[in-house]
Amino acid sequence: MRDSAPPPATVITGAAAGLGAVIAAELTRRGQRLILVDRDREALAAAAAAAALPGGAAPPHVIVADLSSLAGAQAAAEDALRQAPLDGLVNNAGGQAPGEQYPAAAPDAWHASVTLNLLTPMLLTQLLWEELARASGAVVNIGSSGGLGDAPYASPEYGAAKAGLHRFTTSLGDRRDVRVTGVIPGWIGLARARAERAAMSPAEREATGPLVEPEAIAREVADLLERGHAGELRRML
Ligand SMILES: NC(=O)c1ccc[n+]([C@@H]2O[C@H](COP(=O)([O-])OP(=O)(O)OC[C@H]3O[C@@H](n4cnc5c(N)ncnc54)[C@H](O)[C@@H]3O)[C@@H](O)[C@H]2O)c1
């Protein structure tokens, strides 16, 4: 019997937990082959088992990599390319580093945060571009309300990196070979946020506004991968 080529796969970074795992579950429901990237080896194995396609299809390929360094991002891209064909990339890994924020944070710490939230998505997009273009594929960048507006923000490195990620996305709006798109979520209704909100006074809760359901974001991501326009950024606040 002749080996048939596997269907194209979508790469999701930060897929072991949080929003990334919810996106993996949504794409699995839609029958998409996945490549899951995360630095947490154990959680990644559990997420891959949960995202195995029904019907005995191969479980997702997993890549353990720390994406807060460009070397880690490069190694992840090389591994993903070995699993070609690829038709999607979801640049989801990101977040504020714990501890001191700029300018109190050590230069290495805020560099790592800017790398994770901006430079790694740019590098992965570049290194996978040719492969994604072959499949008329798409990139979805997960931005943040922290990168919007002009009010002071507690983590300047995170705010600046996400603002950069939004503009990176729109700057590629004239490219048709790969559709680069994104979502800009407000505070997401993941377990950590629910616990933090539960500990707030009613007035504090009122001031933070409602949480955005992760499943709703995952559906938008799936829709953007399928039919998003180049440069399109969807706000979910
Ligand atoms: N949580 C929110 O309320 C919120 C709001 C707006 C935007 N976002 C954005 O959504 C995305 C997902 O957020 P989340 O809260 O689900 O994240 P999270 O902190 O729950 O982490 C999700 C996964 O990313 C992995 N990860 C973290 N750093 C990594 C690194 N250096 N290399 C590889 N993997 C790494 C973690 O191991 C984890 O499995 C991020 O880009 C974040 O900035 C989150």
mmCIF file of C-alpha atoms and ligand atoms in Angstrom:
data_model
loop_
_atom_site.group_PDB
_atom_site.id
_atom_site.type_symbol
_atom_site.label_atom_id
_atom_site.label_comp_id
_atom_site.label_asym_id
_atom_site.label_seq_id
_atom_site.Cartn_x
_atom_site.Cartn_y
_atom_site.Cartn_z
ATOM 1 C CA MET A 1 0.000 0.000 0.000
ATOM 2 C CA ARG A 2 1.270 3.494 -0.869
ATOM 3 C CA ASP A 3 1.835 5.972 2.029
ATOM 4 C CA SER A 4 -0.468 8.968 1.595
ATOM 5 C CA ALA A 5 0.759 12.418 2.680
ATOM 6 C CA PRO A 6 -0.631 13.566 6.058
ATOM 7 C CA PRO A 7 -3.159 16.415 6.036
ATOM 8 C CA PRO A 8 -1.732 19.891 6.730
ATOM 9 C CA ALA A 9 -1.164 20.740 10.391
ATOM 10 C CA THR A 10 -1.647 23.887 12.474
ATOM 11 C CA VAL A 11 1.035 24.869 14.982
ATOM 12 C CA ILE A 12 -0.211 26.252 18.325
ATOM 13 C CA THR A 13 2.282 27.743 20.785
ATOM 14 C CA GLY A 14 1.616 27.733 24.521
ATOM 15 C CA ALA A 15 -0.823 24.876 23.901
ATOM 16 C CA ALA A 16 -0.409 22.907 27.138
ATOM 17 C CA ALA A 17 -2.722 25.059 29.273
ATOM 18 C CA GLY A 18 -4.872 28.176 29.333
ATOM 19 C CA LEU A 19 -6.214 29.625 26.089
ATOM 20 C CA GLY A 20 -3.855 27.527 23.935
ATOM 21 C CA ALA A 21 -5.332 24.267 25.224
ATOM 22 C CA VAL A 22 -8.866 25.567 24.544
ATOM 23 C CA ILE A 23 -7.828 26.498 20.988
ATOM 24 C CA ALA A 24 -6.332 23.010 20.555
ATOM 25 C CA ALA A 25 -9.615 21.444 21.687
ATOM 26 C CA GLU A 26 -11.643 23.605 19.270
ATOM 27 C CA LEU A 27 -9.409 22.795 16.288
ATOM 28 C CA THR A 28 -9.457 19.106 17.208
ATOM 29 C CA ARG A 29 -13.264 19.190 17.120
ATOM 30 C CA ARG A 30 -12.955 20.545 13.593
ATOM 31 C CA GLY A 31 -10.693 17.642 12.564
ATOM 32 C CA GLN A 32 -7.496 19.685 12.263
ATOM 33 C CA ARG A 33 -4.093 17.970 12.579
ATOM 34 C CA LEU A 34 -2.101 19.806 15.275
ATOM 35 C CA ILE A 35 1.435 20.497 16.393
ATOM 36 C CA LEU A 36 1.501 21.653 20.017
ATOM 37 C CA VAL A 37 4.426 23.683 21.373
ATOM 38 C CA ASP A 38 5.044 24.481 25.037
ATOM 39 C CA ARG A 39 7.864 24.619 27.563
ATOM 40 C CA ASP A 40 5.970 22.467 30.095
ATOM 41 C CA ARG A 41 6.714 18.864 29.022
ATOM 42 C CA GLU A 42 4.263 17.097 31.342
ATOM 43 C CA ALA A 43 1.322 19.396 30.729
ATOM 44 C CA LEU A 44 2.032 19.205 27.010
ATOM 45 C CA ALA A 45 1.803 15.399 27.018
ATOM 46 C CA ALA A 46 -1.538 15.603 28.832
ATOM 47 C CA ALA A 47 -2.836 18.255 26.391
ATOM 48 C CA ALA A 48 -1.760 16.138 23.425
ATOM 49 C CA ALA A 49 -3.591 13.106 24.801
ATOM 50 C CA ALA A 50 -6.716 15.235 25.285
ATOM 51 C CA ALA A 51 -6.432 16.599 21.741
ATOM 52 C CA ALA A 52 -5.945 13.217 20.013
ATOM 53 C CA LEU A 53 -8.335 13.024 17.077
ATOM 54 C CA PRO A 54 -11.155 10.545 17.556
ATOM 55 C CA GLY A 55 -11.177 7.496 15.326
ATOM 56 C CA GLY A 56 -7.614 6.386 15.966
ATOM 57 C CA ALA A 57 -5.879 9.200 14.040
ATOM 58 C CA ALA A 58 -2.364 10.062 15.189
ATOM 59 C CA PRO A 59 -2.181 12.266 18.311
ATOM 60 C CA PRO A 60 -0.772 15.792 17.859
ATOM 61 C CA HIS A 61 2.964 16.129 17.436
ATOM 62 C CA VAL A 62 4.457 17.854 20.499
ATOM 63 C CA ILE A 63 7.455 20.169 20.673
ATOM 64 C CA VAL A 64 8.987 21.117 24.016
ATOM 65 C CA ALA A 65 10.591 24.552 23.658
ATOM 66 C CA ASP A 66 11.116 27.714 25.672
ATOM 67 C CA LEU A 67 9.900 30.469 23.370
ATOM 68 C CA SER A 68 11.289 33.297 25.485
ATOM 69 C CA SER A 69 14.560 32.885 23.572
ATOM 70 C CA LEU A 70 15.001 33.136 19.814
ATOM 71 C CA ALA A 71 17.105 29.952 19.894
ATOM 72 C CA GLY A 72 14.129 28.096 21.420
ATOM 73 C CA ALA A 73 11.790 29.553 18.803
ATOM 74 C CA GLN A 74 14.157 28.591 15.985
ATOM 75 C CA ALA A 75 14.442 24.991 17.234
ATOM 76 C CA ALA A 76 10.640 24.773 17.487
ATOM 77 C CA ALA A 77 10.237 26.057 13.919
ATOM 78 C CA GLU A 78 12.757 23.524 12.578
ATOM 79 C CA ASP A 79 10.917 20.684 14.320
ATOM 80 C CA ALA A 80 7.526 21.932 13.046
ATOM 81 C CA LEU A 81 8.841 22.122 9.477
ATOM 82 C CA ARG A 82 9.847 18.461 9.696
ATOM 83 C CA GLN A 83 6.108 17.738 10.234
ATOM 84 C CA ALA A 84 5.075 19.538 7.005
ATOM 85 C CA PRO A 85 2.693 20.188 5.322
ATOM 86 C CA LEU A 86 1.563 23.096 7.525
ATOM 87 C CA ASP A 87 -1.394 25.408 6.946
ATOM 88 C CA GLY A 88 -1.697 27.393 10.190
ATOM 89 C CA LEU A 89 0.229 29.018 13.024
ATOM 90 C CA VAL A 90 -1.353 30.343 16.229
ATOM 91 C CA ASN A 91 1.103 32.555 18.105
ATOM 92 C CA ASN A 92 -0.544 32.135 21.498
ATOM 93 C CA ALA A 93 2.341 31.661 23.991
ATOM 94 C CA GLY A 94 2.716 34.896 25.896
ATOM 95 C CA GLY A 95 1.904 36.761 29.045
ATOM 96 C CA GLN A 96 3.433 38.990 31.671
ATOM 97 C CA ALA A 97 6.482 37.637 33.461
ATOM 98 C CA PRO A 98 6.005 37.275 37.229
ATOM 99 C CA GLY A 99 7.932 39.546 39.557
ATOM 100 C CA GLU A 100 9.316 43.016 38.895
ATOM 101 C CA GLN A 101 8.250 44.819 35.753
ATOM 102 C CA TYR A 102 10.180 47.413 33.725
ATOM 103 C CA PRO A 103 12.046 49.554 34.784
ATOM 104 C CA ALA A 104 12.627 47.601 38.047
ATOM 105 C CA ALA A 105 12.993 44.286 36.158
ATOM 106 C CA ALA A 106 16.472 43.141 35.155
ATOM 107 C CA PRO A 107 17.220 43.704 31.452
ATOM 108 C CA ASP A 108 17.352 39.934 30.797
ATOM 109 C CA ALA A 109 13.874 39.526 32.286
ATOM 110 C CA TRP A 110 12.152 42.210 30.227
ATOM 111 C CA HIS A 111 14.054 41.134 27.096
ATOM 112 C CA ALA A 112 12.663 37.613 27.576
ATOM 113 C CA SER A 113 9.146 39.025 27.907
ATOM 114 C CA VAL A 114 9.451 41.104 24.723
ATOM 115 C CA THR A 115 10.906 38.071 22.940
ATOM 116 C CA LEU A 116 8.051 35.783 24.026
ATOM 117 C CA ASN A 117 5.288 38.286 23.226
ATOM 118 C CA LEU A 118 6.648 39.874 20.049
ATOM 119 C CA LEU A 119 9.953 38.610 18.622
ATOM 120 C CA THR A 120 9.092 34.895 18.775
ATOM 121 C CA PRO A 121 5.769 35.373 16.932
ATOM 122 C CA MET A 122 7.662 37.394 14.296
ATOM 123 C CA LEU A 123 10.393 34.766 13.965
ATOM 124 C CA LEU A 124 8.017 31.776 13.813
ATOM 125 C CA THR A 125 5.893 33.581 11.213
ATOM 126 C CA GLN A 126 8.994 34.255 9.126
ATOM 127 C CA LEU A 127 10.490 30.768 9.409
ATOM 128 C CA LEU A 128 7.170 29.060 8.544
ATOM 129 C CA TRP A 129 6.150 31.588 5.862
ATOM 130 C CA GLU A 130 7.193 29.634 2.784
ATOM 131 C CA GLU A 131 5.603 26.434 4.051
ATOM 132 C CA LEU A 132 2.352 28.224 5.022
ATOM 133 C CA ALA A 133 2.240 30.030 1.656
ATOM 134 C CA ARG A 134 2.307 26.681 -0.147
ATOM 135 C CA ALA A 135 -1.022 25.846 1.543
ATOM 136 C CA SER A 136 -2.470 29.424 1.302
ATOM 137 C CA GLY A 137 -2.322 29.239 5.080
ATOM 138 C CA ALA A 138 -2.860 31.707 7.901
ATOM 139 C CA VAL A 139 -1.305 33.038 11.099
ATOM 140 C CA VAL A 140 -3.350 34.149 14.125
ATOM 141 C CA ASN A 141 -1.534 36.327 16.656
ATOM 142 C CA ILE A 142 -3.018 36.472 20.154
ATOM 143 C CA GLY A 143 -2.778 40.110 21.219
ATOM 144 C CA SER A 144 -4.070 41.746 24.382
ATOM 145 C CA SER A 145 -6.075 44.727 25.567
ATOM 146 C CA GLY A 146 -2.844 45.546 27.460
ATOM 147 C CA GLY A 147 -1.404 46.595 24.092
ATOM 148 C CA LEU A 148 -4.227 49.045 23.326
ATOM 149 C CA GLY A 149 -4.685 52.712 24.149
ATOM 150 C CA ASP A 150 -2.482 55.271 25.836
ATOM 151 C CA ALA A 151 -3.192 54.851 29.562
ATOM 152 C CA PRO A 152 -0.343 53.930 31.952
ATOM 153 C CA TYR A 153 0.074 50.139 32.230
ATOM 154 C CA ALA A 154 1.643 48.020 34.990
ATOM 155 C CA SER A 155 3.858 46.002 32.635
ATOM 156 C CA PRO A 156 5.375 48.352 30.049
ATOM 157 C CA GLU A 157 7.312 45.527 28.368
ATOM 158 C CA TYR A 158 4.129 43.453 27.923
ATOM 159 C CA GLY A 159 2.072 46.449 26.772
ATOM 160 C CA ALA A 160 4.755 47.494 24.297
ATOM 161 C CA ALA A 161 5.243 43.954 22.957
ATOM 162 C CA LYS A 162 1.505 43.368 22.430
ATOM 163 C CA ALA A 163 1.076 46.804 20.808
ATOM 164 C CA GLY A 164 3.945 45.799 18.517
ATOM 165 C CA LEU A 165 2.273 42.454 17.796
ATOM 166 C CA HIS A 166 -0.942 44.215 16.765
ATOM 167 C CA ARG A 167 0.928 46.532 14.407
ATOM 168 C CA PHE A 168 3.035 43.641 13.085
ATOM 169 C CA THR A 169 -0.262 41.952 12.151
ATOM 170 C CA THR A 170 -1.804 44.954 10.416
ATOM 171 C CA SER A 171 1.487 45.797 8.682
ATOM 172 C CA LEU A 172 1.235 42.514 6.764
ATOM 173 C CA GLY A 173 -2.312 43.320 5.633
ATOM 174 C CA ASP A 174 -1.273 43.574 1.976
ATOM 175 C CA ARG A 175 0.191 40.067 1.805
ATOM 176 C CA ARG A 176 -2.025 37.498 0.162
ATOM 177 C CA ASP A 177 0.300 34.454 0.184
ATOM 178 C CA VAL A 178 -0.083 34.045 3.975
ATOM 179 C CA ARG A 179 -2.994 35.737 5.777
ATOM 180 C CA VAL A 180 -1.638 37.209 9.026
ATOM 181 C CA THR A 181 -4.497 37.989 11.442
ATOM 182 C CA GLY A 182 -5.078 38.356 15.160
ATOM 183 C CA VAL A 183 -7.444 38.648 18.098
ATOM 184 C CA ILE A 184 -7.229 41.198 20.913
ATOM 185 C CA PRO A 185 -8.803 39.724 24.051
ATOM 186 C CA GLY A 186 -9.631 41.480 27.266
ATOM 187 C CA TRP A 187 -9.368 39.537 30.531
ATOM 188 C CA ILE A 188 -10.043 35.873 29.684
ATOM 189 C CA GLY A 189 -12.304 33.675 31.832
ATOM 190 C CA LEU A 190 -9.652 31.056 32.628
ATOM 191 C CA ALA A 191 -9.398 29.420 36.073
ATOM 192 C CA ARG A 192 -6.855 31.955 37.374
ATOM 193 C CA ALA A 193 -8.983 34.954 36.400
ATOM 194 C CA ARG A 194 -12.129 33.406 37.874
ATOM 195 C CA ALA A 195 -10.322 32.876 41.185
ATOM 196 C CA GLU A 196 -8.957 36.439 41.187
ATOM 197 C CA ARG A 197 -12.393 37.876 40.403
ATOM 198 C CA ALA A 198 -14.016 35.800 43.119
ATOM 199 C CA ALA A 199 -11.649 37.366 45.668
ATOM 200 C CA MET A 200 -12.585 40.939 44.599
ATOM 201 C CA SER A 201 -15.134 43.273 46.167
ATOM 202 C CA PRO A 202 -18.295 43.817 44.074
ATOM 203 C CA ALA A 203 -17.044 47.325 43.197
ATOM 204 C CA GLU A 204 -13.693 45.971 41.986
ATOM 205 C CA ARG A 205 -15.457 43.278 39.956
ATOM 206 C CA GLU A 206 -17.698 45.885 38.385
ATOM 207 C CA ALA A 207 -14.643 47.982 37.432
ATOM 208 C CA THR A 208 -12.892 45.079 35.668
ATOM 209 C CA GLY A 209 -15.876 44.332 33.417
ATOM 210 C CA PRO A 210 -16.956 40.887 32.263
ATOM 211 C CA LEU A 211 -14.509 38.099 31.446
ATOM 212 C CA VAL A 212 -14.184 36.915 27.849
ATOM 213 C CA GLU A 213 -14.995 33.223 27.420
ATOM 214 C CA PRO A 214 -11.948 31.281 26.164
ATOM 215 C CA GLU A 215 -14.194 29.048 24.020
ATOM 216 C CA ALA A 216 -15.510 32.137 22.188
ATOM 217 C CA ILE A 217 -11.938 33.256 21.457
ATOM 218 C CA ALA A 218 -11.050 29.754 20.244
ATOM 219 C CA ARG A 219 -13.970 29.852 17.794
ATOM 220 C CA GLU A 220 -12.758 33.225 16.453
ATOM 221 C CA VAL A 221 -9.251 31.802 16.054
ATOM 222 C CA ALA A 222 -10.618 28.833 14.093
ATOM 223 C CA ASP A 223 -12.665 31.196 11.926
ATOM 224 C CA LEU A 224 -9.666 33.468 11.277
ATOM 225 C CA LEU A 225 -7.561 30.454 10.259
ATOM 226 C CA GLU A 226 -10.242 29.407 7.779
ATOM 227 C CA ARG A 227 -11.410 32.714 6.349
ATOM 228 C CA GLY A 228 -9.721 35.702 8.064
ATOM 229 C CA HIS A 229 -8.545 38.573 5.858
ATOM 230 C CA ALA A 230 -4.876 39.562 5.851
ATOM 231 C CA GLY A 231 -4.283 42.199 8.548
ATOM 232 C CA GLU A 232 -7.635 41.558 10.260
ATOM 233 C CA LEU A 233 -7.614 42.101 14.038
ATOM 234 C CA ARG A 234 -10.733 41.130 16.000
ATOM 235 C CA ARG A 235 -11.254 42.800 19.389
ATOM 236 C CA MET A 236 -12.912 40.653 22.067
ATOM 237 C CA LEU A 237 -13.115 42.960 25.058
HETATM 238 N N1 LIG B 1 -5.194 35.360 30.413
HETATM 239 C C1 LIG B 1 -5.724 36.520 30.016
HETATM 240 O O1 LIG B 1 -6.623 37.098 30.653
HETATM 241 C C2 LIG B 1 -5.236 37.152 28.738
HETATM 242 C C3 LIG B 1 -5.786 38.370 28.313
HETATM 243 C C4 LIG B 1 -5.383 38.931 27.104
HETATM 244 C C5 LIG B 1 -4.444 38.273 26.315
HETATM 245 N N2 LIG B 1 -3.910 37.100 26.760
HETATM 246 C C6 LIG B 1 -2.927 36.421 25.889
HETATM 247 O O2 LIG B 1 -3.417 35.123 25.591
HETATM 248 C C7 LIG B 1 -2.328 34.214 25.420
HETATM 249 C C8 LIG B 1 -2.537 32.991 26.309
HETATM 250 O O3 LIG B 1 -2.646 33.436 27.665
HETATM 251 P P1 LIG B 1 -2.914 32.408 28.868
HETATM 252 O O4 LIG B 1 -3.386 33.227 30.020
HETATM 253 O O5 LIG B 1 -3.689 31.247 28.368
HETATM 254 O O6 LIG B 1 -1.402 31.934 29.156
HETATM 255 P P2 LIG B 1 -0.873 30.996 30.357
HETATM 256 O O7 LIG B 1 -0.037 31.839 31.253
HETATM 257 O O8 LIG B 1 -1.991 30.224 30.950
HETATM 258 O O9 LIG B 1 0.120 30.041 29.575
HETATM 259 C C9 LIG B 1 -0.359 29.214 28.536
HETATM 260 C C10 LIG B 1 0.727 28.239 28.149
HETATM 261 O O10 LIG B 1 1.866 28.930 27.603
HETATM 262 C C11 LIG B 1 3.029 28.270 28.045
HETATM 263 N N3 LIG B 1 4.197 29.159 28.033
HETATM 264 C C12 LIG B 1 4.378 30.253 28.816
HETATM 265 N N4 LIG B 1 5.592 30.773 28.592
HETATM 266 C C13 LIG B 1 6.183 29.991 27.652
HETATM 267 C C14 LIG B 1 7.460 29.994 27.034
HETATM 268 N N5 LIG B 1 8.406 30.883 27.365
HETATM 269 N N6 LIG B 1 7.736 29.045 26.095
HETATM 270 C C15 LIG B 1 6.815 28.098 25.793
HETATM 271 N N7 LIG B 1 5.604 28.028 26.376
HETATM 272 C C16 LIG B 1 5.289 28.957 27.280
HETATM 273 C C17 LIG B 1 2.693 27.816 29.465
HETATM 274 O O11 LIG B 1 3.528 26.723 29.867
HETATM 275 C C18 LIG B 1 1.240 27.415 29.337
HETATM 276 O O12 LIG B 1 1.081 26.040 29.044
HETATM 277 C C19 LIG B 1 -1.073 35.021 25.766
HETATM 278 O O13 LIG B 1 -0.492 35.496 24.549
HETATM 279 C C20 LIG B 1 -1.586 36.183 26.583
HETATM 280 O O14 LIG B 1 -0.755 37.310 26.501
HETATM 281 C C21 LIG B 1 -4.284 36.519 27.949
#
